[in-house]
Short mmCIF file of C-alpha atoms and ligand atoms in Angstrom, two decimals:
data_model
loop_
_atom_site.label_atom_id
_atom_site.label_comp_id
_atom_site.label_asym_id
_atom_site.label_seq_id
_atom_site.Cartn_x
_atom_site.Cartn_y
_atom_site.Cartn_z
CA UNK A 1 84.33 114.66 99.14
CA UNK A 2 84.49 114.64 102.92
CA UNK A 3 82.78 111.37 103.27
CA UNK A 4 85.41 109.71 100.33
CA UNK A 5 88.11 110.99 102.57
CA UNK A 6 86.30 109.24 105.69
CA UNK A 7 86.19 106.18 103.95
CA UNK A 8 89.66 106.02 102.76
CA UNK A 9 90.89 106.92 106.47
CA UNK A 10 88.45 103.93 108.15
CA UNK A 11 89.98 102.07 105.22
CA UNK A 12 93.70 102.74 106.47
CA UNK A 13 92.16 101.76 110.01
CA UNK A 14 91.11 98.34 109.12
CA UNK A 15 94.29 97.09 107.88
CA UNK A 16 96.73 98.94 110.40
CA UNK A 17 97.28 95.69 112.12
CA UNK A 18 99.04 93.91 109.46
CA UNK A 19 100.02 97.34 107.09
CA UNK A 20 103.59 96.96 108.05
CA UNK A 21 104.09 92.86 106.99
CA UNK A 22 102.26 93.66 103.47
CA UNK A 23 104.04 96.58 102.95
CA UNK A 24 107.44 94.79 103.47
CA UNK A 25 106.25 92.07 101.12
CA UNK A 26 104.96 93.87 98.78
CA UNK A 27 107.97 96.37 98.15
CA UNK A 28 110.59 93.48 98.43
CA UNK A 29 112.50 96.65 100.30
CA UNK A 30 113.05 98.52 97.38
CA UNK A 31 111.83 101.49 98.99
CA UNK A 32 114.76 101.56 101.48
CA UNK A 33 117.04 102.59 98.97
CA UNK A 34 114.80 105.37 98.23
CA UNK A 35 113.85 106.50 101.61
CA UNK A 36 117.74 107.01 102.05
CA UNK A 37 117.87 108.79 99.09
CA UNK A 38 115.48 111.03 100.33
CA UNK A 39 116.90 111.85 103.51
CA UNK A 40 120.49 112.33 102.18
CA UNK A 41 119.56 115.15 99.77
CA UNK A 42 117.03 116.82 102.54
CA UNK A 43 120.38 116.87 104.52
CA UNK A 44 122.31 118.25 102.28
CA UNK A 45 119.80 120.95 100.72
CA UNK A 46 119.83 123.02 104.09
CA UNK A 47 121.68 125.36 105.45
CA UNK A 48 124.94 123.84 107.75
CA UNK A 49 123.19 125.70 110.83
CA UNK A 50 119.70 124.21 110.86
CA UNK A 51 121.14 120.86 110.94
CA UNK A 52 122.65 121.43 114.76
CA UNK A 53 118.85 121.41 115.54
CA UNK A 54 116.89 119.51 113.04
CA UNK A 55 113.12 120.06 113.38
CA UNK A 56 110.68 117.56 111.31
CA UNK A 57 107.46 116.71 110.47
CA UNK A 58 106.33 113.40 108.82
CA UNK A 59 102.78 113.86 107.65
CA UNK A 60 100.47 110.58 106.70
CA UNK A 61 103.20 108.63 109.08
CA UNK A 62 101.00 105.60 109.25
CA UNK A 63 102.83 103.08 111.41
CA UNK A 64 105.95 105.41 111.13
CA UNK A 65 108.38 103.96 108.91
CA UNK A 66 109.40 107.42 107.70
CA UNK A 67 110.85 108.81 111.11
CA UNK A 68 112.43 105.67 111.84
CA UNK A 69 114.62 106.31 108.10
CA UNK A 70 115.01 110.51 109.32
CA UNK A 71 116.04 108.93 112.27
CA UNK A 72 118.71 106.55 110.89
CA UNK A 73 120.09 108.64 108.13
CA UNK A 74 120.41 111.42 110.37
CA UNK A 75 122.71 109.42 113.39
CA UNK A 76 124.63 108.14 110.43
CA UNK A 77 125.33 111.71 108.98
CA UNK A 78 126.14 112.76 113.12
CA UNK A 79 122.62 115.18 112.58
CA UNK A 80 120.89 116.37 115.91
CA UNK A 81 117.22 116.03 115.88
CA UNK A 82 115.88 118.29 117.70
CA UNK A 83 112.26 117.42 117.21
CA UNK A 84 110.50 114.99 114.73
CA UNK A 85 106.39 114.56 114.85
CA UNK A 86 104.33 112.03 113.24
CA UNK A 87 100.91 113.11 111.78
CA UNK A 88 98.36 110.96 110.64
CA UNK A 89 94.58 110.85 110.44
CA UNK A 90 94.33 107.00 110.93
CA UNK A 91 94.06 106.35 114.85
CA UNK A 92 95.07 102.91 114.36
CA UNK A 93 98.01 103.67 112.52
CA UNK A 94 98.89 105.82 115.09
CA UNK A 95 98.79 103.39 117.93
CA UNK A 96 101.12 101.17 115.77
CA UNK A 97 103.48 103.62 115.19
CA UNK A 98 103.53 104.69 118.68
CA UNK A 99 104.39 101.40 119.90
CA UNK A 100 107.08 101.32 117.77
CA UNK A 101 108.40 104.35 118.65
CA UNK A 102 107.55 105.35 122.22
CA UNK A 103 109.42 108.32 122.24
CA UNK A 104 107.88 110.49 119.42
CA UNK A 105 104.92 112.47 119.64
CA UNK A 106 102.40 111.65 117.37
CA UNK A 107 99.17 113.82 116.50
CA UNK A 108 95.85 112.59 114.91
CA UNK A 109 95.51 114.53 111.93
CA UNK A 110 94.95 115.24 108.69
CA UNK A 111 97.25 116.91 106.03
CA UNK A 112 95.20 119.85 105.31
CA UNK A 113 94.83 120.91 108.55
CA UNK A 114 98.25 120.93 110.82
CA UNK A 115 97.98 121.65 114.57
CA UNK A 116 101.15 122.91 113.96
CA UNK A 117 102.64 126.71 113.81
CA UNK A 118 103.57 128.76 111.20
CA UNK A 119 107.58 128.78 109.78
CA UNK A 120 108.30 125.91 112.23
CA UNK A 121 109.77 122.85 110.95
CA UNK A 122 112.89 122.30 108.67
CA UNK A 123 111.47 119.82 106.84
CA UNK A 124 108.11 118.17 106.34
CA UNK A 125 107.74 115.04 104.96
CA UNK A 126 105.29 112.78 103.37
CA UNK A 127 105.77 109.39 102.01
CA UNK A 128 103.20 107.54 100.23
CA UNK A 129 100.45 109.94 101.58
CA UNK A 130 99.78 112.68 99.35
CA UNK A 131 97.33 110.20 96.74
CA UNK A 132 95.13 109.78 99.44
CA UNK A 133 94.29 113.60 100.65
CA UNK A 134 91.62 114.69 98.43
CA UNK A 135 91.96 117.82 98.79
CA UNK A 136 95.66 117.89 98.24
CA UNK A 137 96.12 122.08 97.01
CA UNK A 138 94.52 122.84 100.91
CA UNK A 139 97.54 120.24 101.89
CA UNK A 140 100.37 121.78 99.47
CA UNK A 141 99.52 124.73 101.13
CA UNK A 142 99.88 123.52 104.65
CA UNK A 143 102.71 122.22 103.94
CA UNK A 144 104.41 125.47 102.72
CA UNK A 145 102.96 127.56 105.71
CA UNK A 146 104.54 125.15 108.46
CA UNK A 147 107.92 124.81 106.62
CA UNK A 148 110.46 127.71 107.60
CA UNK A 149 112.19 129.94 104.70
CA UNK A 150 114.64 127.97 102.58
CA UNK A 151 112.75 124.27 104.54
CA UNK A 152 112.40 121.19 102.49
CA UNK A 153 109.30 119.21 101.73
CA UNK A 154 110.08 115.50 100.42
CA UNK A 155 107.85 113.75 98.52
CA UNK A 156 107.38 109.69 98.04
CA UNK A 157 104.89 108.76 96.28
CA UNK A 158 103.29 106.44 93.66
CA UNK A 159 103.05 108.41 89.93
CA UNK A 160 100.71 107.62 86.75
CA UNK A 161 102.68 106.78 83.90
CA UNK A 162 101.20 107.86 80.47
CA UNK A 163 102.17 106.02 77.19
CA UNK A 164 103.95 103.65 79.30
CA UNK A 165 106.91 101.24 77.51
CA UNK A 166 107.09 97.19 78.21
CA UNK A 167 108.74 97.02 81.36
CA UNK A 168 106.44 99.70 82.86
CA UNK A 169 103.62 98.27 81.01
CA UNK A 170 104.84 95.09 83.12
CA UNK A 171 104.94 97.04 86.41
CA UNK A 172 101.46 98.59 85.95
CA UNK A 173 99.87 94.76 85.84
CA UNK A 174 101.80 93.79 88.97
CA UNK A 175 100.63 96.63 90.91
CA UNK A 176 97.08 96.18 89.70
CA UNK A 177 96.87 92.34 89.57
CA UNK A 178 99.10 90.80 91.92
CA UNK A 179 99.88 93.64 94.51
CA UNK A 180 96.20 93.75 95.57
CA UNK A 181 96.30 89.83 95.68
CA UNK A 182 99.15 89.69 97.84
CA UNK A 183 97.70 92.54 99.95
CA UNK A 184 94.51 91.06 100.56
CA UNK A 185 96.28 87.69 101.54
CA UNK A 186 98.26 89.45 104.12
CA UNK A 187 95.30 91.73 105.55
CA UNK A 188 92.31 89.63 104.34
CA UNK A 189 91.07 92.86 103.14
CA UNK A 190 90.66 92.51 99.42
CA UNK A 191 88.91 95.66 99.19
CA UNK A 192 91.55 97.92 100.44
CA UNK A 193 94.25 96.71 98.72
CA UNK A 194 92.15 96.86 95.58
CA UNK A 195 92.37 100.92 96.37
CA UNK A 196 95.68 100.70 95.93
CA UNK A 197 96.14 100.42 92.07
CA UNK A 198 92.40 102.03 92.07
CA UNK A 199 94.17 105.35 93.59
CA UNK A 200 97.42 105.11 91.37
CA UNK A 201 95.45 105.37 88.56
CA UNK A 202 93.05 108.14 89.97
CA UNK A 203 96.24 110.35 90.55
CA UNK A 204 98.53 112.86 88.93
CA UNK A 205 101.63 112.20 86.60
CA UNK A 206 105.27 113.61 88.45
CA UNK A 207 104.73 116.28 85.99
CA UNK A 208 101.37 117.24 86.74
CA UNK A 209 102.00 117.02 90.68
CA UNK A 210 105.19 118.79 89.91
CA UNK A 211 103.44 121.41 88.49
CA UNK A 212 100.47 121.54 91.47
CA UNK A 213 103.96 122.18 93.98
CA UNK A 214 105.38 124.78 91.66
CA UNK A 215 101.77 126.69 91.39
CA UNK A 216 101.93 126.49 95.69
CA UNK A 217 105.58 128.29 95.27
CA UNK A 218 107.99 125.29 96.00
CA UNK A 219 110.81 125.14 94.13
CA UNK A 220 112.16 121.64 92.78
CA UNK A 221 115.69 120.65 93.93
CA UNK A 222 115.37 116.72 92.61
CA UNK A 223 112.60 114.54 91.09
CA UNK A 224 113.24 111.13 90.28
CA UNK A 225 111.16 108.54 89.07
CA UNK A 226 112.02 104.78 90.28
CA UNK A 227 110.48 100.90 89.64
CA UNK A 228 110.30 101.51 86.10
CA UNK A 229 108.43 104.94 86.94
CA UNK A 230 105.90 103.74 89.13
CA UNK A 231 107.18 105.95 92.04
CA UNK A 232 108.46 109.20 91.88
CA UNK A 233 110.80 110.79 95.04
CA UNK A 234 110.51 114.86 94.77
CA UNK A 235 112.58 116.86 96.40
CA UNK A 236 111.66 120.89 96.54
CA UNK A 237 112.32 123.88 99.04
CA UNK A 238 109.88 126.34 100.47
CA UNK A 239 110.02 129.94 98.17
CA UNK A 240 112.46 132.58 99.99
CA UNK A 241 110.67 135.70 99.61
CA UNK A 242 113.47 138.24 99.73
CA UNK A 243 112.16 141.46 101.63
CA UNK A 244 112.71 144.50 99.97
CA UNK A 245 112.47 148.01 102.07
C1 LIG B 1 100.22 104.15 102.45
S1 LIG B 1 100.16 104.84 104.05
C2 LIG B 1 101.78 105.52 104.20
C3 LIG B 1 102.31 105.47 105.61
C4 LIG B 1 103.75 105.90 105.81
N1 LIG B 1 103.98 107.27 105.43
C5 LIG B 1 104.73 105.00 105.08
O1 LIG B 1 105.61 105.53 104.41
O2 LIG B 1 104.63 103.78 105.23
C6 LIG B 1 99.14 106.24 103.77
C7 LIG B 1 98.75 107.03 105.00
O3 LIG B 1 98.02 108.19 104.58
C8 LIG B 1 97.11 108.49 105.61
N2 LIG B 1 96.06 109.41 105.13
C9 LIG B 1 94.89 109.12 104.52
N3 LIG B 1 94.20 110.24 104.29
C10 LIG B 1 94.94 111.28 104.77
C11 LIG B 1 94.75 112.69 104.86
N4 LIG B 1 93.64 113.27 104.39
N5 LIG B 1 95.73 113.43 105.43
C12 LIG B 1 96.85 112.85 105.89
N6 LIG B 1 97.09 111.53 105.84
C13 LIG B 1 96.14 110.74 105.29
C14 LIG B 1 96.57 107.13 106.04
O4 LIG B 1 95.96 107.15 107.31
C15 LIG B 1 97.84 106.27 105.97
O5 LIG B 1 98.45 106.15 107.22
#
């Protein structure tokens, strides 16, 4: 397992350099929308008082399109942020992203094991990330120890469909057939892009991931499938254990 996990991170290496262009094609932006989304109901599933002093961490960043959305939904909602870290295993991505964004620290790092302390972060996110940790229960649980009581975890990410209908029938053969083509146009790297729709269909239904998060202790505030159900955005809060004495 640990060398399938090296492989996909080299793999994430390799096409760094032109990750952001094919991703822009290849989503035709409708991921903005739902990026926004996201955000927005993080926002307004916290407590008033944690938002004075907003404390986040995006986990598989990549090149860091993630913190640049926390970062422009939260000026537009007039949201401090007090702190916002990028975590990624793919060094390359990482230099990317921190050209991009000089000012935010960014660790090398992978999902299941944070550098990060315990109850510390309002909200962790993780966008487009979770299909490639392998072992993604070790992850789920990171994610729960480094969020704080009542935190939010937001989840984008691409979803199996099973007994899909026409249209999502139609959406499954452009992600397999043309998405990869277009990918490996953009990045000359056939082979990685060819993980793409490889990965999708090696990973969970929303239901079945939805039920991994609930077995971890999160609690669902919003799941919603999108482009005809080929992405799913999930939306849950850490477990408040109420202390009894
Ligand atoms: C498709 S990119 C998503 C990047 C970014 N979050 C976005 O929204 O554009 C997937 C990212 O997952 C990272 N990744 C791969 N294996 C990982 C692991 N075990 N733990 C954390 N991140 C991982 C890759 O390095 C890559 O940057």
């Amino acid at each position: 397992m640990a060398d399938k996990q090296q492989e996909i991170i080299a793999m994430f290496d390799e096409i760094a350099q032109s990750y952001d262009l094919a991703n822009r094609v290849m989503s035709c932006g409708i991921d903005i929308a739902w990026r926004k989304k996201a955000c927005n109901l993080a926002f307004s599933n916290l407590p008033k008082q944690s938002l004075d002093s907003l404390h986040i961490a995006d986990i598989a960043c990549g090149t860091g399109d993630m913190i640049l959305h926390w970062q422009k939904n939260a000026q537009k909602n007039a949201i401090t942020l007090q702190e916002i870290r990028g975590l990624d295993p793919s060094a390359e991505m990482l230099k990317i992203a921190q050209k991009k964004l000089p000012s935010i620290s960014f660790t090398q790092c992978e999902a299941t094991a944070l550098p990060l302390e315990n109850e510390s972060f309002d909200i962790v996110s993780i966008a487009y990330g979770i299909r490639n940790v392998l072992e993604r229960k070790k992850a789920l649980e990171e994610f729960m120890r480094v969020l704080k009581e009542g935190g939010i975890l937001v989840i984008l990410e691409f979803t199996k469909c099973h007994n899909p209908n026409f249209l999502e029938n139609l959406m499954g053969f452009y992600t397999k057939n043309i998405l990869p083509l277009i990918g490996g146009i953009i990045s000359k790297n056939y082979r990685a892009y060819r993980y793409l729709p490889d990965s999708i269909e090696e990973f969970l239904t929303k239901e079945k991931l939805l039920l991994e998060l609930k077995e971890v202790g999160f609690i669902p505030l919003y799941t919603k499938a999108f482009s005809a159900n080929v992405c799913t955005l999930f939306v849950l809060k850490k477990h408040s254990i109420k202390q009894t004495n």
